[in-house]
Coordinates of C-alpha atoms in Angstrom, one line a residue:
M237 CA 79.7 121.6 63.8
R238 CA 81.6 121.6 67.2
D239 CA 78.3 121.1 69.0
V240 CA 77.7 118.0 67.0
R241 CA 81.2 116.7 67.6
D242 CA 80.8 117.3 71.3
A243 CA 77.5 115.4 71.2
G244 CA 79.3 112.5 69.6
A245 CA 81.9 112.7 72.4
M246 CA 79.1 112.7 75.0
V247 CA 77.7 109.5 73.5
A248 CA 81.2 107.9 73.7
V249 CA 81.7 109.1 77.2
V250 CA 78.4 107.7 78.4
G251 CA 78.8 104.4 76.6
R252 CA 82.2 103.8 77.9
Y253 CA 81.3 104.8 81.4
Y254 CA 78.3 102.4 81.7
L255 CA 80.0 99.5 79.9
S256 CA 83.4 99.5 81.6
I257 CA 83.5 101.9 84.6
S258 CA 80.2 102.0 86.5
W259 CA 80.3 98.4 87.7
R260 CA 83.8 98.9 89.0
V261 CA 82.6 101.9 91.0
R262 CA 79.8 99.8 92.6
R263 CA 82.3 97.1 93.5
Q264 CA 84.6 99.5 95.2
L265 CA 81.8 101.2 97.1
R266 CA 80.8 97.8 98.4
R267 CA 84.4 97.2 99.5
W268 CA 84.5 100.5 101.5
H269 CA 81.0 100.0 102.9
A270 CA 82.1 96.7 104.4
R271 CA 85.3 98.4 105.8
A272 CA 83.3 101.3 107.3
E273 CA 81.1 98.8 109.1
R274 CA 84.1 97.8 111.1
I275 CA 84.9 101.3 112.5
A276 CA 85.2 101.1 116.2
D277 CA 83.7 104.4 117.3
P278 CA 79.9 104.3 116.8
A279 CA 79.6 107.9 115.8
L280 CA 82.4 107.8 113.2
R281 CA 81.0 104.5 111.9
A282 CA 77.6 106.0 111.5
T283 CA 79.0 109.0 109.6
A284 CA 81.1 106.8 107.3
V285 CA 78.2 104.4 106.5
E286 CA 75.8 107.3 106.0
K287 CA 78.2 109.1 103.5
L288 CA 78.7 105.9 101.6
R289 CA 74.9 105.4 101.4
D290 CA 73.9 109.0 100.6
E291 CA 76.9 110.2 98.5
Q292 CA 77.4 107.4 96.0
L293 CA 77.0 109.7 93.1
H294 CA 80.1 111.6 94.1
A295 CA 82.2 108.4 93.6
H296 CA 80.5 107.8 90.3
A297 CA 81.2 111.3 89.2
A298 CA 84.9 111.1 90.2
A299 CA 85.3 107.9 88.2
V300 CA 84.0 109.6 85.0
F301 CA 87.5 110.9 84.4
A302 CA 88.5 107.3 83.6
V303 CA 86.9 107.8 80.2
T304 CA 90.1 109.7 79.2
A305 CA 92.4 106.9 80.3
P306 CA 93.8 103.9 78.4
R307 CA 91.7 100.9 79.0
R308 CA 94.5 98.8 80.5
H309 CA 94.8 101.3 83.4
V310 CA 91.1 101.8 84.2
A311 CA 91.0 99.3 87.1
P312 CA 93.6 101.0 89.3
L313 CA 92.3 104.4 88.3
V314 CA 88.8 103.6 89.4
E315 CA 90.2 102.1 92.7
L316 CA 92.0 105.4 93.3
A317 CA 89.1 107.7 92.3
V318 CA 86.6 105.9 94.5
A319 CA 88.9 105.6 97.5
F320 CA 89.8 109.3 97.3
A321 CA 86.2 110.3 96.8
V322 CA 85.0 108.2 99.8
M323 CA 87.8 109.7 101.9
F324 CA 86.9 113.3 100.8
D325 CA 83.2 112.9 101.6
Y326 CA 84.0 111.3 105.0
L327 CA 86.5 114.1 105.9
D328 CA 84.0 116.7 104.8
A329 CA 81.4 115.3 107.2
V330 CA 83.7 114.7 110.2
S331 CA 85.4 118.1 109.9
E332 CA 82.0 119.8 110.2
E333 CA 81.4 118.3 113.6
P334 CA 81.8 120.7 116.6
A335 CA 85.3 121.1 117.9
D336 CA 87.1 123.4 120.2
D337 CA 89.1 124.8 117.3
Q338 CA 87.2 124.1 114.1
L339 CA 89.9 125.3 111.8
A340 CA 92.7 123.3 113.5
N341 CA 90.4 120.2 113.5
G342 CA 89.7 120.6 109.7
L343 CA 93.3 121.2 108.7
Q344 CA 94.5 118.2 110.7
L345 CA 91.8 115.9 109.4
F346 CA 92.3 116.9 105.8
R347 CA 96.0 116.2 106.0
A348 CA 94.9 112.6 105.2
L349 CA 94.3 113.7 101.5
Q350 CA 98.0 114.5 101.1
V351 CA 99.2 111.4 103.0
A352 CA 97.0 109.4 100.6
L353 CA 98.9 110.6 97.6
D354 CA 102.5 111.0 98.8
P355 CA 104.4 107.9 100.0
A356 CA 107.0 110.1 101.6
L357 CA 104.4 111.3 104.2
A358 CA 103.8 109.2 107.3
P359 CA 100.3 108.7 108.7
E360 CA 99.3 111.4 111.2
P361 CA 97.0 111.6 114.3
Y362 CA 94.2 112.9 112.1
Y363 CA 91.7 113.2 115.0
A364 CA 94.1 115.1 117.3
A365 CA 91.8 118.2 117.4
H366 CA 88.6 116.3 117.0
P367 CA 86.3 115.5 120.0
V368 CA 87.0 111.7 119.5
G369 CA 90.6 112.5 120.4
A370 CA 92.3 109.4 121.7
G371 CA 89.2 107.3 122.0
E372 CA 88.4 104.2 120.0
G373 CA 89.0 106.2 116.8
D374 CA 88.1 105.0 113.3
G375 CA 90.0 101.7 113.7
G376 CA 92.4 102.6 110.8
Y377 CA 89.7 103.5 108.3
L378 CA 91.5 106.7 107.1
D379 CA 94.8 104.8 107.1
D380 CA 93.2 102.1 104.9
L381 CA 91.7 104.6 102.5
A382 CA 95.0 106.4 102.2
A383 CA 97.0 103.1 101.7
A384 CA 94.5 102.1 98.9
C385 CA 95.0 105.5 97.2
R386 CA 98.8 105.2 97.4
A387 CA 98.8 101.7 96.0
A388 CA 96.5 102.4 93.2
L389 CA 98.3 105.6 92.2
A390 CA 101.6 103.7 92.2
R391 CA 100.2 101.4 89.5
L392 CA 99.6 104.2 87.1
P393 CA 102.4 104.9 84.5
S394 CA 102.8 108.6 85.0
A395 CA 102.2 108.7 88.8
D396 CA 105.6 110.4 89.4
V397 CA 104.9 113.1 86.8
V398 CA 101.5 113.9 88.2
R399 CA 102.0 113.3 91.9
P400 CA 103.4 116.7 93.0
L401 CA 100.5 118.6 91.3
A402 CA 97.9 116.2 92.7
V403 CA 99.3 116.5 96.2
A404 CA 99.2 120.3 95.9
A405 CA 95.7 120.2 94.6
A406 CA 94.6 117.9 97.4
A407 CA 96.2 120.4 99.9
R408 CA 94.3 123.2 98.2
C409 CA 91.0 121.3 98.7
G410 CA 91.7 120.5 102.3
G411 CA 92.6 124.1 103.0
A412 CA 89.5 125.4 101.4
Q413 CA 87.2 122.9 103.1
S414 CA 88.7 123.5 106.5
R415 CA 88.4 127.3 106.2
T416 CA 84.9 127.1 104.8
H417 CA 83.8 125.0 107.8
A418 CA 85.5 127.5 110.1
V419 CA 83.4 130.4 108.9
A420 CA 80.7 129.7 111.5
S421 CA 83.2 130.2 114.4
R422 CA 85.8 132.5 112.9
G423 CA 83.8 134.4 110.3
P424 CA 84.5 134.8 106.5
G425 CA 87.5 137.1 106.9
Q426 CA 90.0 134.2 107.3
L427 CA 88.6 132.6 104.2
R428 CA 88.9 135.8 102.2
E429 CA 92.5 136.3 103.4
W430 CA 93.4 132.8 102.3
A431 CA 91.8 133.3 98.9
A432 CA 94.5 136.0 98.2
T433 CA 97.1 133.2 98.3
L434 CA 95.5 131.2 95.5
L435 CA 95.7 133.1 92.3
P436 CA 96.4 136.6 91.1
D437 CA 93.2 138.6 90.8
D438 CA 93.6 139.3 87.0
R439 CA 91.4 136.2 86.2
G440 CA 88.4 138.2 87.2
Y441 CA 87.2 135.9 89.9
A442 CA 85.8 137.1 93.2
W443 CA 87.5 135.8 96.3
W444 CA 84.6 133.5 97.2
E445 CA 84.7 132.1 93.7
L446 CA 88.3 131.2 94.1
T447 CA 87.8 129.5 97.4
A448 CA 84.8 127.7 96.0
G449 CA 87.0 126.4 93.2
A450 CA 89.7 125.4 95.7
A451 CA 87.1 123.4 97.7
A452 CA 86.3 121.0 94.8
S453 CA 88.3 117.9 94.1
L454 CA 87.8 117.8 90.3
S455 CA 91.4 118.9 89.6
V456 CA 92.7 116.1 91.7
H457 CA 90.6 113.5 89.8
A458 CA 91.5 115.0 86.4
L459 CA 95.2 114.6 87.4
F460 CA 94.6 111.0 88.5
A461 CA 93.3 110.3 85.0
A462 CA 96.4 112.0 83.5
A463 CA 98.6 109.7 85.6
A464 CA 97.1 106.8 83.7
D465 CA 98.5 108.1 80.4
P466 CA 102.2 107.2 79.8
R467 CA 102.5 110.1 77.4
V468 CA 101.6 112.9 79.9
T469 CA 104.2 115.6 80.6
T470 CA 104.6 117.9 83.6
A471 CA 103.6 120.8 81.3
E472 CA 100.4 119.0 80.3
A473 CA 99.6 118.2 83.9
R474 CA 99.9 121.9 84.8
R475 CA 97.6 122.9 81.9
L476 CA 95.1 120.3 83.1
D477 CA 95.1 121.6 86.7
A478 CA 94.8 125.2 85.3
A479 CA 91.9 124.2 83.1
Y480 CA 89.9 122.8 86.1
F481 CA 90.9 125.3 88.7
P482 CA 89.4 127.7 89.2
S483 CA 86.7 127.6 86.6
I484 CA 85.3 124.1 86.4
C485 CA 85.9 123.5 90.1
A486 CA 84.3 126.7 91.0
L487 CA 81.3 125.8 88.9
A488 CA 80.9 122.6 90.8
T489 CA 81.0 124.2 94.3
L490 CA 78.8 127.2 93.3
L491 CA 76.1 125.0 91.7
D492 CA 76.2 122.8 94.8
S493 CA 75.7 125.9 96.9
L494 CA 73.0 127.1 94.5
I495 CA 70.8 124.0 94.9
D496 CA 71.2 124.1 98.7
Y497 CA 70.5 127.9 98.9
D498 CA 67.0 127.6 100.4
A499 CA 68.1 124.9 103.0
D500 CA 71.2 126.9 103.9
R501 CA 69.1 130.1 104.5
R502 CA 66.8 128.2 106.8
T503 CA 69.7 126.7 108.9
G504 CA 72.1 129.7 108.7
A505 CA 74.7 127.5 107.1
H506 CA 77.5 129.0 105.0
S507 CA 76.5 129.7 101.4
Y508 CA 78.9 130.5 98.6
V509 CA 76.2 131.9 96.4
G510 CA 75.0 133.9 99.4
Y511 CA 78.0 136.3 98.8
Y512 CA 76.5 137.6 95.6
D513 CA 74.4 140.7 96.0
S514 CA 71.4 139.3 94.1
A515 CA 70.1 136.2 92.4
G516 CA 70.6 138.1 89.1
T517 CA 74.3 138.7 89.8
A518 CA 74.7 135.0 90.8
A519 CA 73.1 133.9 87.6
E520 CA 75.3 136.1 85.4
R521 CA 78.5 135.0 87.2
L522 CA 77.6 131.3 87.2
A523 CA 76.9 131.4 83.5
A524 CA 80.2 133.2 82.8
I525 CA 82.1 130.7 84.9
A526 CA 80.4 127.8 83.1
A527 CA 81.4 129.3 79.7
D528 CA 85.0 129.9 81.0
G529 CA 85.2 126.3 82.1
V530 CA 84.2 124.9 78.7
A531 CA 86.6 127.3 77.0
A532 CA 89.4 126.2 79.3
T533 CA 89.3 122.7 77.9
A534 CA 90.3 123.8 74.4
G535 CA 94.1 123.1 74.8
L536 CA 93.8 119.8 76.6
R537 CA 94.5 116.3 75.4
H538 CA 91.1 114.6 75.1
R539 CA 89.6 118.1 74.9
R540 CA 86.2 117.0 73.8
R541 CA 85.8 114.5 76.6
H542 CA 87.0 117.1 79.1
R543 CA 84.4 119.5 77.6
V544 CA 81.7 116.8 78.1
I545 CA 82.9 116.4 81.7
A546 CA 82.7 120.2 82.3
I547 CA 79.2 120.3 80.9
G548 CA 78.4 117.2 82.9
V549 CA 79.3 119.0 86.1
A550 CA 76.5 121.4 85.3
G551 CA 74.1 118.6 84.5
F552 CA 74.9 116.7 87.7
Y553 CA 73.9 119.6 89.9
L554 CA 71.1 121.1 87.8
S555 CA 69.4 117.7 87.8
A556 CA 68.8 118.1 91.6
A557 CA 65.4 119.3 92.9
G558 CA 67.0 122.4 94.4
A559 CA 67.8 123.8 90.9
H560 CA 64.0 124.6 90.6
G561 CA 63.9 126.9 93.7
A562 CA 63.0 130.6 93.2
Y563 CA 66.6 131.7 93.9
A564 CA 68.2 129.0 91.8
R565 CA 66.0 129.2 88.7
P566 CA 67.6 132.3 87.0
A567 CA 71.1 130.9 87.4
A568 CA 70.0 127.4 86.2
R569 CA 68.5 129.0 83.1
Q570 CA 71.5 131.1 82.3
V571 CA 74.0 128.2 82.9
V572 CA 71.9 126.0 80.6
A573 CA 71.9 128.7 77.9
A574 CA 75.7 129.1 78.2
L575 CA 76.3 125.4 77.4
N576 CA 75.9 123.0 74.4
P577 CA 72.2 121.7 74.6
L578 CA 73.1 118.7 72.5
V579 CA 75.3 117.5 75.4
L580 CA 73.6 119.1 78.4
R581 CA 70.0 117.9 77.9
P582 CA 70.9 114.1 77.7
I583 CA 73.2 114.5 80.7
L584 CA 70.4 116.2 82.7
A585 CA 68.1 113.4 81.9
L586 CA 70.7 110.7 82.8
A587 CA 71.7 112.5 86.0
A588 CA 68.1 112.9 87.1
A589 CA 67.5 109.2 86.6
K590 CA 70.6 108.2 88.5
R591 CA 69.6 110.5 91.4
R592 CA 66.2 108.7 91.6
V593 CA 67.9 105.3 91.5
N594 CA 70.5 106.2 94.2
S595 CA 68.2 108.3 96.4
P596 CA 68.2 107.0 100.0
R597 CA 65.0 105.0 100.7

């Protein structure tokens, strides 16, 4: 019976998203594309425009959380979700560029995520450790994204309740992303040491699973949606963050790594699923994490919609061509088997169609 109710929730989520949210996302993406075109530095401008062109689905996925929000607060919530997602993708790309100190560069750049959510923090010299240094810079692009995030968050009724947790979750994301990018120059030891600061190990997660979870921004976006609800309490916001991190967030990063496995092996890039000793072990763990993520939604307000979102995370990544690779197939099969097929199969079909529509020409 729960499977059927979840399928009904999926229909409601998809219907509301396409009727009242998707068009708002497209409008915000056009806004930021126009702004990115005015970046002074040609290399930074090219990066920003490329990410906006190629990663549109990330902004759409971030805005899905608006299906849990009161309708009267959807507009500022979508503005916030899209601006933060655009900023996150841009920072991810810029922080991967070669620098004298890759870790310092990443940590300084990703400070923008916290500044974007906390009005008590002043803008910083984000490119201080980046090769662009004191050059033309981004012409205020990061500052404008951060200002848009702060303004939109301030319009949500429970912003003050949620903000401390959202800032902490954003800092967690920035720390994980920076240390992940620094593996190439500093090795995985520094990433493993940092993982020990995240959670006690009694959750049964390996260190790379914890850092994978920390690297995803899903908790932040879930908290944004909670800020749109005037009823939310601090305790509820904490439960929401705990539901998404580490399980659902880890699932997102690990599946992203899974579909990139073959490409990462060819280029020697860092691979989160590469830490597993075999494809079979990876498959077992990803299926267990998927089941853990769905179970974690049980105590939440809007639990069925959050369950649909958790299953949707799997559908989003498993709809990619990389999910059919030799290494990925066993994990893809086991993750699918661990989730409600009445919800997952339609999401897989919709996500695959959206990938085709949004694929760069």
